[in-house]
mmCIF file of C-alpha atoms in Angstrom:
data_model
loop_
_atom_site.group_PDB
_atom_site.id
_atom_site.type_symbol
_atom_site.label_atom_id
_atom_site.label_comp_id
_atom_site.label_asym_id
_atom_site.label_seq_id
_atom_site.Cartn_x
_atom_site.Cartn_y
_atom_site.Cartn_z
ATOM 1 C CA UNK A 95 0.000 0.000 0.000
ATOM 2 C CA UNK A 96 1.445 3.509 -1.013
ATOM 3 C CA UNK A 97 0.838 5.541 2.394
ATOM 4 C CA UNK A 98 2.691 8.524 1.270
ATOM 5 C CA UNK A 99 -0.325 9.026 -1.377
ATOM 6 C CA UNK A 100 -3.074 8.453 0.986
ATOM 7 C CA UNK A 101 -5.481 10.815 2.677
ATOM 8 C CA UNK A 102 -4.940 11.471 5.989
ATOM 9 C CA UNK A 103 -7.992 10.672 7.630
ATOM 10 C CA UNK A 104 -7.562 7.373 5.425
ATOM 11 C CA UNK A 105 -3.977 6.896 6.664
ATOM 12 C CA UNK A 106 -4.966 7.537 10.412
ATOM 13 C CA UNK A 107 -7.859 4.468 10.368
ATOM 14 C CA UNK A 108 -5.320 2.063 8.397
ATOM 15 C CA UNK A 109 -2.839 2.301 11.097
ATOM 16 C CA UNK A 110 -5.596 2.396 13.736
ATOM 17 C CA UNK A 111 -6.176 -0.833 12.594
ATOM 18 C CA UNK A 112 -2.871 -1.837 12.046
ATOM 19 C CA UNK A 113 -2.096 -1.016 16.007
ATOM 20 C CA UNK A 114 -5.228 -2.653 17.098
ATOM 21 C CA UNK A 115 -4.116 -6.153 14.897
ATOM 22 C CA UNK A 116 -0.536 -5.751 16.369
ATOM 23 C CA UNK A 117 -1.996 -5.549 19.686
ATOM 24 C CA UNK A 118 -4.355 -8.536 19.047
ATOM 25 C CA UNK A 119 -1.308 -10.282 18.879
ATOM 26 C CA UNK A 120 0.492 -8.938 21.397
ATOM 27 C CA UNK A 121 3.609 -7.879 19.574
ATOM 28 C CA UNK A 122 4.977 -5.001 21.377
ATOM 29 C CA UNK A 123 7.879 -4.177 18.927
ATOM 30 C CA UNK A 124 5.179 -3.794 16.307
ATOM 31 C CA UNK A 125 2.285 -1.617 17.955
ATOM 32 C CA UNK A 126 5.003 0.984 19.851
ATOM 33 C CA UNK A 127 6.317 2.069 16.530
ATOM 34 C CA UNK A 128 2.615 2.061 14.706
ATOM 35 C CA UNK A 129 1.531 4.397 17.907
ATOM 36 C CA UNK A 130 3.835 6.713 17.122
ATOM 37 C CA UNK A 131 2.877 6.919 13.572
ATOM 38 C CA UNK A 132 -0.392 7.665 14.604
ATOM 39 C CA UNK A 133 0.631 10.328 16.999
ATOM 40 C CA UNK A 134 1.563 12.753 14.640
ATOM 41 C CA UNK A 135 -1.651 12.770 12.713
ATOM 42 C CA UNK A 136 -4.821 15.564 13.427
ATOM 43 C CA UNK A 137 -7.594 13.648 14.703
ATOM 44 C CA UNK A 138 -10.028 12.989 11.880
ATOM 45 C CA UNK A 139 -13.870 14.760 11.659
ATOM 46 C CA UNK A 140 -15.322 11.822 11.286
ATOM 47 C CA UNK A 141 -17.246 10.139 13.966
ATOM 48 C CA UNK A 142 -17.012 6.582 13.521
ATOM 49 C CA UNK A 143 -13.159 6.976 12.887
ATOM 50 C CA UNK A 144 -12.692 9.063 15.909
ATOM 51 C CA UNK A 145 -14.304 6.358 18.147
ATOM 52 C CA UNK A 146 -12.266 3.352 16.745
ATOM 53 C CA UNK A 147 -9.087 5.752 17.249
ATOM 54 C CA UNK A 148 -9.891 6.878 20.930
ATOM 55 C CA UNK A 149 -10.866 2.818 21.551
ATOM 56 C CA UNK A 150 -8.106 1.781 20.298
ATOM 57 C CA UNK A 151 -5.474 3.970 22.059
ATOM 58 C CA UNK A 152 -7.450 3.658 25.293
ATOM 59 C CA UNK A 153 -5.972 -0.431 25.027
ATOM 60 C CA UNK A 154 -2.969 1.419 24.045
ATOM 61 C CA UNK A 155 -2.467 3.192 26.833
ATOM 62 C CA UNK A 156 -3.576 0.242 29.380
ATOM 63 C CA UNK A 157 -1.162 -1.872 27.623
ATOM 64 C CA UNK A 158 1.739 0.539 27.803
ATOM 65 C CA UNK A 159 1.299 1.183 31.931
ATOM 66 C CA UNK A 160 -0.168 4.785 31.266
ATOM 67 C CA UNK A 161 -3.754 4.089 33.262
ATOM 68 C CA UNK A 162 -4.363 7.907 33.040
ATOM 69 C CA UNK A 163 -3.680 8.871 29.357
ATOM 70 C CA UNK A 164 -5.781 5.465 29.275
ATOM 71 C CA UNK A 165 -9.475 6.737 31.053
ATOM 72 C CA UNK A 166 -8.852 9.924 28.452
ATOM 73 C CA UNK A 167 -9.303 8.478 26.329
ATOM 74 C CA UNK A 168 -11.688 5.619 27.212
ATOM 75 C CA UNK A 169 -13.591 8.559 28.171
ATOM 76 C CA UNK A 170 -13.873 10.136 25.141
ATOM 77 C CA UNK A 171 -14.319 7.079 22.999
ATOM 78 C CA UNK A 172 -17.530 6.557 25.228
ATOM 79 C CA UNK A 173 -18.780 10.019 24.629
ATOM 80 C CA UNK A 174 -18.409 9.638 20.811
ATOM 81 C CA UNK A 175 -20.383 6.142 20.991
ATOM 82 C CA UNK A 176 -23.187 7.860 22.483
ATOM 83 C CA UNK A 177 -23.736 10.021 19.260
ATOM 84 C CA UNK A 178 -23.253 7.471 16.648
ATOM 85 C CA UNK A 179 -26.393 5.750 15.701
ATOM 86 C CA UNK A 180 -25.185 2.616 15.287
ATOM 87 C CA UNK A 181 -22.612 0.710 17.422
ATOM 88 C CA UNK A 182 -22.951 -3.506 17.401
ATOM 89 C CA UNK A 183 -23.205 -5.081 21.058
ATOM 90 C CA UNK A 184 -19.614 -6.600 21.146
ATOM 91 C CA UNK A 185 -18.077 -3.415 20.062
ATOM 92 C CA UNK A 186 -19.738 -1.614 23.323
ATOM 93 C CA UNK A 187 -18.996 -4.353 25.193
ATOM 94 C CA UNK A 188 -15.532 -4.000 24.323
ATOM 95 C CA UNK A 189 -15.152 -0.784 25.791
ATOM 96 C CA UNK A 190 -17.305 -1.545 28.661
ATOM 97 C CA UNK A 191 -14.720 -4.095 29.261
ATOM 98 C CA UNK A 192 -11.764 -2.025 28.635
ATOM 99 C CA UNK A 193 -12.924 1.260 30.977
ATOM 100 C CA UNK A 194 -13.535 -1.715 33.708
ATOM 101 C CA UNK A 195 -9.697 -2.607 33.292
ATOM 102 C CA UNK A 196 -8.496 0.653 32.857
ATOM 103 C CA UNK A 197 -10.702 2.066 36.548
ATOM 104 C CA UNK A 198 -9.663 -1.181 38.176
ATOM 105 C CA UNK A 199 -5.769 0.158 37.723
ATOM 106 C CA UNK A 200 -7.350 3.283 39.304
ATOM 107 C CA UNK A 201 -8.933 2.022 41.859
ATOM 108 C CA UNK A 202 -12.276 3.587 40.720
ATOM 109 C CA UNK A 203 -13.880 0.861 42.205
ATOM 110 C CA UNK A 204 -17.500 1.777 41.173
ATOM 111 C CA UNK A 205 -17.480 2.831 38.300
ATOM 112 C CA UNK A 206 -14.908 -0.361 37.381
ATOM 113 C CA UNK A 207 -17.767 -2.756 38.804
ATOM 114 C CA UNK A 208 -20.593 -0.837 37.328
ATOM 115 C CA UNK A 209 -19.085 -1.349 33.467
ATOM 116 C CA UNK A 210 -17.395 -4.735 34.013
ATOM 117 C CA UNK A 211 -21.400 -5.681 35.330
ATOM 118 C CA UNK A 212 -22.728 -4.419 31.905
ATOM 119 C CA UNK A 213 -19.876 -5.805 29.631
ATOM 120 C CA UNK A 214 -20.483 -9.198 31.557
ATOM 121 C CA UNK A 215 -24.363 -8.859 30.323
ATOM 122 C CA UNK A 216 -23.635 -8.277 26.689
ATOM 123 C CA UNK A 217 -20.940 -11.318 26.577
ATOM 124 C CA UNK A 218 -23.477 -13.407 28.467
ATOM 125 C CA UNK A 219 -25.868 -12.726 25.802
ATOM 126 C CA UNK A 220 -23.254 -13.033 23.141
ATOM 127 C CA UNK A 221 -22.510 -16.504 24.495
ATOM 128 C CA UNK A 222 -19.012 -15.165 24.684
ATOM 129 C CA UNK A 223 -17.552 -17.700 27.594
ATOM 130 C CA UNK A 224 -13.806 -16.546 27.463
ATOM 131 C CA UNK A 225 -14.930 -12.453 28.085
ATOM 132 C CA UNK A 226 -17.357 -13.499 30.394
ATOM 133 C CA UNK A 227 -14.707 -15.216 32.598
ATOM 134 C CA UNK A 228 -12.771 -12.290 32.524
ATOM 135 C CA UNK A 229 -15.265 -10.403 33.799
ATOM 136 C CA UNK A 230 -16.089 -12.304 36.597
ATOM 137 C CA UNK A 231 -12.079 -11.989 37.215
ATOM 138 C CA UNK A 232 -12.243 -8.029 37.397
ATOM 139 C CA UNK A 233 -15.331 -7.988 39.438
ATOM 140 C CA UNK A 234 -14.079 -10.282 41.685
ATOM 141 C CA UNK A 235 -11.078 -8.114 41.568
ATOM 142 C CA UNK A 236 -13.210 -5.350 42.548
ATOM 143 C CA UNK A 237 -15.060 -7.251 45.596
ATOM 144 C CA UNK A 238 -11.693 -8.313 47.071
ATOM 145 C CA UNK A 239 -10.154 -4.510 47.404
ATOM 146 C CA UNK A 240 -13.787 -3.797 49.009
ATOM 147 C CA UNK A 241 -13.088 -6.939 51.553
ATOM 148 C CA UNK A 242 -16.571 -8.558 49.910
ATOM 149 C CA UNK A 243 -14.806 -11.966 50.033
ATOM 150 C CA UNK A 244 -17.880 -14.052 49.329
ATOM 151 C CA UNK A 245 -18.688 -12.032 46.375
ATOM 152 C CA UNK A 246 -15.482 -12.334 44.852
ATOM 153 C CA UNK A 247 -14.783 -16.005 45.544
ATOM 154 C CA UNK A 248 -18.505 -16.870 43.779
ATOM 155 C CA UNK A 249 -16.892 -14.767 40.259
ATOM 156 C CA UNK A 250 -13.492 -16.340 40.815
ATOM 157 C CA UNK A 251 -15.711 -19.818 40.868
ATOM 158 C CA UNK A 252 -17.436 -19.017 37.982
ATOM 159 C CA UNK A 253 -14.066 -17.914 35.503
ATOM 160 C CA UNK A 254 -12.743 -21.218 37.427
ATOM 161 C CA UNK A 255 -15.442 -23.416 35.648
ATOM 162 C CA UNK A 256 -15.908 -21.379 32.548
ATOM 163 C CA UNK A 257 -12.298 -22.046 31.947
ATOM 164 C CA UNK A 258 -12.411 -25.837 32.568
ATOM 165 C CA UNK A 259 -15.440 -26.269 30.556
ATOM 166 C CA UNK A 260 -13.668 -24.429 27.426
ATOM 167 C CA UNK A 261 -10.536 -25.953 28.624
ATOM 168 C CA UNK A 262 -8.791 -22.535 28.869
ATOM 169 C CA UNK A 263 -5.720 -22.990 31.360
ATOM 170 C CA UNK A 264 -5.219 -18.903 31.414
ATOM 171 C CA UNK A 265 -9.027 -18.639 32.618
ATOM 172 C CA UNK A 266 -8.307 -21.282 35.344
ATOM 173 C CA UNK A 267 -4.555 -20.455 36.205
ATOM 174 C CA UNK A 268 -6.121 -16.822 36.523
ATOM 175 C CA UNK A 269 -9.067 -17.934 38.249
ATOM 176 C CA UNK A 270 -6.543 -19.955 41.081
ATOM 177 C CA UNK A 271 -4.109 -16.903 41.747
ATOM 178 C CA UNK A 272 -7.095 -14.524 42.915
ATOM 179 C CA UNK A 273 -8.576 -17.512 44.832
ATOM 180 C CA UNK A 274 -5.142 -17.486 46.125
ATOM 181 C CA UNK A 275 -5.466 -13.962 46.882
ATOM 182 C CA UNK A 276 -8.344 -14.694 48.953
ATOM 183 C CA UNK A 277 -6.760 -16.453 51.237
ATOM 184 C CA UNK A 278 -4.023 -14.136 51.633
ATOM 185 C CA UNK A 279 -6.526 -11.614 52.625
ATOM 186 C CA UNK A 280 -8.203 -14.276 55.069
ATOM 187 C CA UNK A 281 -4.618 -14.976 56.305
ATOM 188 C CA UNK A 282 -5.277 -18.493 55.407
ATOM 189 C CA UNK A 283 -1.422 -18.781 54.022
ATOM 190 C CA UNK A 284 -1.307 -22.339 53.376
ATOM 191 C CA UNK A 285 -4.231 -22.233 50.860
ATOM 192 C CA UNK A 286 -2.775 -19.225 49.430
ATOM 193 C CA UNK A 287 -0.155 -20.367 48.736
ATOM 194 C CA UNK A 288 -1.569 -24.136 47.151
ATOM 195 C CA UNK A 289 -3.686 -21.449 45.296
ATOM 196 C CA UNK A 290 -0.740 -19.829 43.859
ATOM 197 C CA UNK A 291 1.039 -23.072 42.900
ATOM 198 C CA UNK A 292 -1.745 -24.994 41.357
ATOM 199 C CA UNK A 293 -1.841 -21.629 39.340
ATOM 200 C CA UNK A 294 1.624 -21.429 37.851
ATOM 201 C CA UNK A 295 1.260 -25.133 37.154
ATOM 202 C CA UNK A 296 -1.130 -24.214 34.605
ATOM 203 C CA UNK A 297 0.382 -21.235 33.047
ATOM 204 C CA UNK A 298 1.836 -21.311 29.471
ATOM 205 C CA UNK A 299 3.368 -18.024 28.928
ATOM 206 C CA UNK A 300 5.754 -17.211 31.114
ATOM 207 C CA UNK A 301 4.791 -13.930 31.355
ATOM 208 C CA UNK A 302 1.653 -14.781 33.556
ATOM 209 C CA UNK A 303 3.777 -16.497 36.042
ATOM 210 C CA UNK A 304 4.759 -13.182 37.788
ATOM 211 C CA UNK A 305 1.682 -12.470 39.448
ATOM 212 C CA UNK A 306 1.623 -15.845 40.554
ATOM 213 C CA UNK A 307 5.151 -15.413 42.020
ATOM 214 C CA UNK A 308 4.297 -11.902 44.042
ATOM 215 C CA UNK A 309 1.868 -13.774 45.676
ATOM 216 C CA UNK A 310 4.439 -16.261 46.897
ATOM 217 C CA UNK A 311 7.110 -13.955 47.912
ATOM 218 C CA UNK A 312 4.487 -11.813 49.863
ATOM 219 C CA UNK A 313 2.984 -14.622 51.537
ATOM 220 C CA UNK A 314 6.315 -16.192 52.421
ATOM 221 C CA UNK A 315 7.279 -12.826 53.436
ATOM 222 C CA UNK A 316 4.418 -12.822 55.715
ATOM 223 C CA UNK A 317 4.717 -16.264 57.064
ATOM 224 C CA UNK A 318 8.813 -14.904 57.822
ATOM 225 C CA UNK A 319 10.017 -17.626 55.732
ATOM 226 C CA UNK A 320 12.291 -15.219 54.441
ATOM 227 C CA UNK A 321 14.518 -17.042 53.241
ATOM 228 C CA UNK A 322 11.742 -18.817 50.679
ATOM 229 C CA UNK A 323 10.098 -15.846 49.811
ATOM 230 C CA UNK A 324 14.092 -14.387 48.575
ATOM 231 C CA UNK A 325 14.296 -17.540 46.358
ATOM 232 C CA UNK A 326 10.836 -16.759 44.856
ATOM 233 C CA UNK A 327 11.584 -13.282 44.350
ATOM 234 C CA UNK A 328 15.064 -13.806 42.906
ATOM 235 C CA UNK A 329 12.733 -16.042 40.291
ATOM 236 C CA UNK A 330 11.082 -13.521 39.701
ATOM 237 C CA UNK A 331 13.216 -10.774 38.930
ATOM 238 C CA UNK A 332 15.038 -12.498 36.788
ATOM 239 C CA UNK A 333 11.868 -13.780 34.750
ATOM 240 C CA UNK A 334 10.606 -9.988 34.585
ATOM 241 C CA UNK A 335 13.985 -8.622 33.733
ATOM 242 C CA UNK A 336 13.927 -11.461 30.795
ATOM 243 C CA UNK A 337 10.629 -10.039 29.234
ATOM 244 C CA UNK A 338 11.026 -6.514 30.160
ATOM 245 C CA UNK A 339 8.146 -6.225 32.777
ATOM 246 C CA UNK A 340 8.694 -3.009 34.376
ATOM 247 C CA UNK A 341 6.224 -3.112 36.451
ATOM 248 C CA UNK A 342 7.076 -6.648 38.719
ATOM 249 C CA UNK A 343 10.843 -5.836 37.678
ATOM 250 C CA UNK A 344 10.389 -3.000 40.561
ATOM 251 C CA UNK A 345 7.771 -5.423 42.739
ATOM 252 C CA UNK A 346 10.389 -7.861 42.856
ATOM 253 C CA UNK A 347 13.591 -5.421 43.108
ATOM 254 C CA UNK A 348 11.901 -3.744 46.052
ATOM 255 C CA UNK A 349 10.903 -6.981 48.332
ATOM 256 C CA UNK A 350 14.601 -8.356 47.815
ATOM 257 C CA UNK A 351 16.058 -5.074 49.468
ATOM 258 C CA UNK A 352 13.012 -5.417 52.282
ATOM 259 C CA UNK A 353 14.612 -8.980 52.559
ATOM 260 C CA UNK A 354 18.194 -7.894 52.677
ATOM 261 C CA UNK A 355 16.845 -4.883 54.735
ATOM 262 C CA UNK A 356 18.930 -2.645 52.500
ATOM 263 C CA UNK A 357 19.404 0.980 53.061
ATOM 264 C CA UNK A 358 18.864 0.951 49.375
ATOM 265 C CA UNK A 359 15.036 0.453 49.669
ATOM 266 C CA UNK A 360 14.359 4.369 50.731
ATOM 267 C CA UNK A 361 16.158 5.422 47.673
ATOM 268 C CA UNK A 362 14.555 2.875 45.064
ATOM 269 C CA UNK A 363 10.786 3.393 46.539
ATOM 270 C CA UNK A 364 11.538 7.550 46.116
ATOM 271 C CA UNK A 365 13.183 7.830 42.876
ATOM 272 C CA UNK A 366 11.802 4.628 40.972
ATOM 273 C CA UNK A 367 8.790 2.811 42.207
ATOM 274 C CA UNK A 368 6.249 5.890 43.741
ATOM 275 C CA UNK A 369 7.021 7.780 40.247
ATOM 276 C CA UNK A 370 6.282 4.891 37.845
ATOM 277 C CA UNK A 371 2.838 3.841 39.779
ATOM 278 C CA UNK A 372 1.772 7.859 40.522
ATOM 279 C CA UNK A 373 2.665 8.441 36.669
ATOM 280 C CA UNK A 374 0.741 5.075 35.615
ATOM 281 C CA UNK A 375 -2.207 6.239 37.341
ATOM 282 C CA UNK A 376 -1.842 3.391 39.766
ATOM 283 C CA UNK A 377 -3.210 4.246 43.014
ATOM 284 C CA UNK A 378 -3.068 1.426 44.774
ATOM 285 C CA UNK A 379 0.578 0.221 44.196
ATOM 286 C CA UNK A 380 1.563 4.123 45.483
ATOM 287 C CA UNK A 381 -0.300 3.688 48.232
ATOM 288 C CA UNK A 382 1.440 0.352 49.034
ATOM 289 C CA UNK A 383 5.001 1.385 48.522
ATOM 290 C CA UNK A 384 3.980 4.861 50.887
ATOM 291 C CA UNK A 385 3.081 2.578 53.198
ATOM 292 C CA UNK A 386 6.126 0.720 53.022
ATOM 293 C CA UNK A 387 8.469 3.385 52.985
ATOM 294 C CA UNK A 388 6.399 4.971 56.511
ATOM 295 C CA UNK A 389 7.093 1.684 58.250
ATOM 296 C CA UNK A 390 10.938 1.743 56.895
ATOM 297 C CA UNK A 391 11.336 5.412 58.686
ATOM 298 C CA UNK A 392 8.971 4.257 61.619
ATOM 299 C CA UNK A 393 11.810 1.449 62.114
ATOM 300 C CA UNK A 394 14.458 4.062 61.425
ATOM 301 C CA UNK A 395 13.221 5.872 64.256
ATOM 302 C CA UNK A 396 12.747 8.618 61.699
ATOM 303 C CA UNK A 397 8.822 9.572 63.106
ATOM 304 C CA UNK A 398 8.852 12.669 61.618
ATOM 305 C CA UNK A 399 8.640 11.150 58.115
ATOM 306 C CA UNK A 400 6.786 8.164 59.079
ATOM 307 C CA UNK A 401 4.195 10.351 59.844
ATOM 308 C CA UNK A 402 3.877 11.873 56.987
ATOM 309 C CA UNK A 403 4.194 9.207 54.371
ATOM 310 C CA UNK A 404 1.061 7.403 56.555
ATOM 311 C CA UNK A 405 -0.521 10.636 56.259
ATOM 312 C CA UNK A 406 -0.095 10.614 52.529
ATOM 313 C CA UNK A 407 -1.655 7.184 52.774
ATOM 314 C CA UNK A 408 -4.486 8.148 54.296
ATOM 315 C CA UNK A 409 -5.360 11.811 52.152
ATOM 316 C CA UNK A 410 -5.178 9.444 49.472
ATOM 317 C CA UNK A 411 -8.062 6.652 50.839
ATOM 318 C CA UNK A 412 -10.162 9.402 51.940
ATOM 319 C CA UNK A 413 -9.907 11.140 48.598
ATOM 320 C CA UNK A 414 -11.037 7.591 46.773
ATOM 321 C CA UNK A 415 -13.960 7.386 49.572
ATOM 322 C CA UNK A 416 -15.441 10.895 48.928
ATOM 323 C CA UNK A 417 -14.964 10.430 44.875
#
């Protein structure tokens, strides 16, 4: 195809849907280079364009850690479908889906369960078992950060047997770690911890395996079987560095210098891991790694700066409970 001879607005949907098939796929040294393309072109006038574009780099910007640039444009991909007249029920269930991903990296509870509820509706009435799992997973997602433990074990159950009757091991490896998580919130280690196992038994990509692995190194952690919970985050580490995870590359980096109780840790949590979550958008991982860092000083006899690192902590849960 001759793109130098093509319309714009032409040339902005053709790599719209070039970055949304590159994405499909999950080939990341494709769709960074096809965003950028599209970055330099005017939005077009065009409705129905607009709303494909704004869809498409909402997933863009959820896949790419940026959970704010992501609800943008979610946001403004839902305004546009609002004013087309005709939109089919998997494409709004697609962005129902995606806004419920993007607010769940947000921690906009709500509004995450409200359009993970009605994306879960349309794939229910799509027959569409592999979408409908995964909503169950966010919602029971959702339940867990809002200690509703019976409510999110009953969707975990239900992505659980969706996968096994399509025989999807992601649905059910995915469906075991949050069960897992369960537990860890219940303190009920040892079935955490089977949770997590039986989990990464089942995963194929090794990719998938680090969330798996967190959950052993914290609960390990929290059993203070440190020295266990070091070997699974050493695993880890060097699995994320291998695939370029950012994200569990800085999980894992931080709980080995908890472990070695390095002086190190203050440093790292300042100048690496509260700017990549506060940049992301990711609310709850800052408020985590605040937390941390308040204990470190607390132990550091530093009070003074404990105090206001918990304080941060807490501005920020009030300011989620009044929104």
């Amino acid at each position: 195809m001759d793109k130098e001879n093509l319309p714009e607005e032409i040339l902005l949907f053709y790599l719209v849907v070039k970055l949304k098939y590159f994405m499909l796929i999950n080939d990341k040294k494709l769709y960074e280079p096809t965003y950028k393309q599209i970055d330099v072109l005017s939005t077009s006038l065009n409705p129905s364009i607009e709303y494909i574009h704004f869809k498409t780099l909402g997933i863009f910007y959820y896949r790419t850690d940026n959970f704010l640039q992501s609800t943008l444009a979610l946001e403004h991909a839902l305004n546009l479908s609002n004013k087309l007249p005709f939109i089919s029920e998997e494409d709004k269930a697609e962005l129902y889906y995606q806004i419920a991903l993007t607010k769940l990296k947000t921690s906009d509870s709500f509004e995450s369960i409200y359009y993970a509820e009605e994306a879960l509706a349309i794939y229910q009435g799509l027959y569409h078992n592999k979408r409908s799992a995964e909503c169950h997973v966010i919602l029971g997602i959702n339940y867990i950060y809002s200690k509703r433990f019976e409510l999110a074990e009953k969707h975990y159950l239900s992505a659980k047997n969706i996968g096994e009757s399509i025989q999807d091991r992601y649905l059910e490896s995915m469906a075991l770690n949050n069960l897992g998580e369960i537990k860890s919130y219940l303190q009920q280690s040892e079935e955490a911890i089977f949770y997590y196992l039986e989990s990464l038994k089942l995963k194929k990509e090794e990719e998938r395996s680090v969330f798996s692995i967190l959950g052993l190194v914290e609960e390990y952690y929290f059993l203070n079987q440190k020295e266990i919970s070091k070997e699974w985050a050493e695993q880890g580490l060097s699995l994320a560095e291998r695939i370029n995870l950012k994200e569990y590359i800085l999980h894992f980096t931080t709980h080995l210098y908890l472990l070695d109780k390095s002086d190190k840790i203050e440093d790292y949590i300042l100048n690496e891991v509260l700017p990549y979550f506060k940049s992301a958008g990711n609310e709850r991982y800052a408020n985590k790694y605040t937390e941390m860092l308040a204990k470190y000083y607390y132990q550091n006899d530093q009070f003074k700066l404990a105090s206001d690192f918990y304080n941060s902590c807490l501005q920020n849960i009030k300011s989620k409970m009044a929104y």
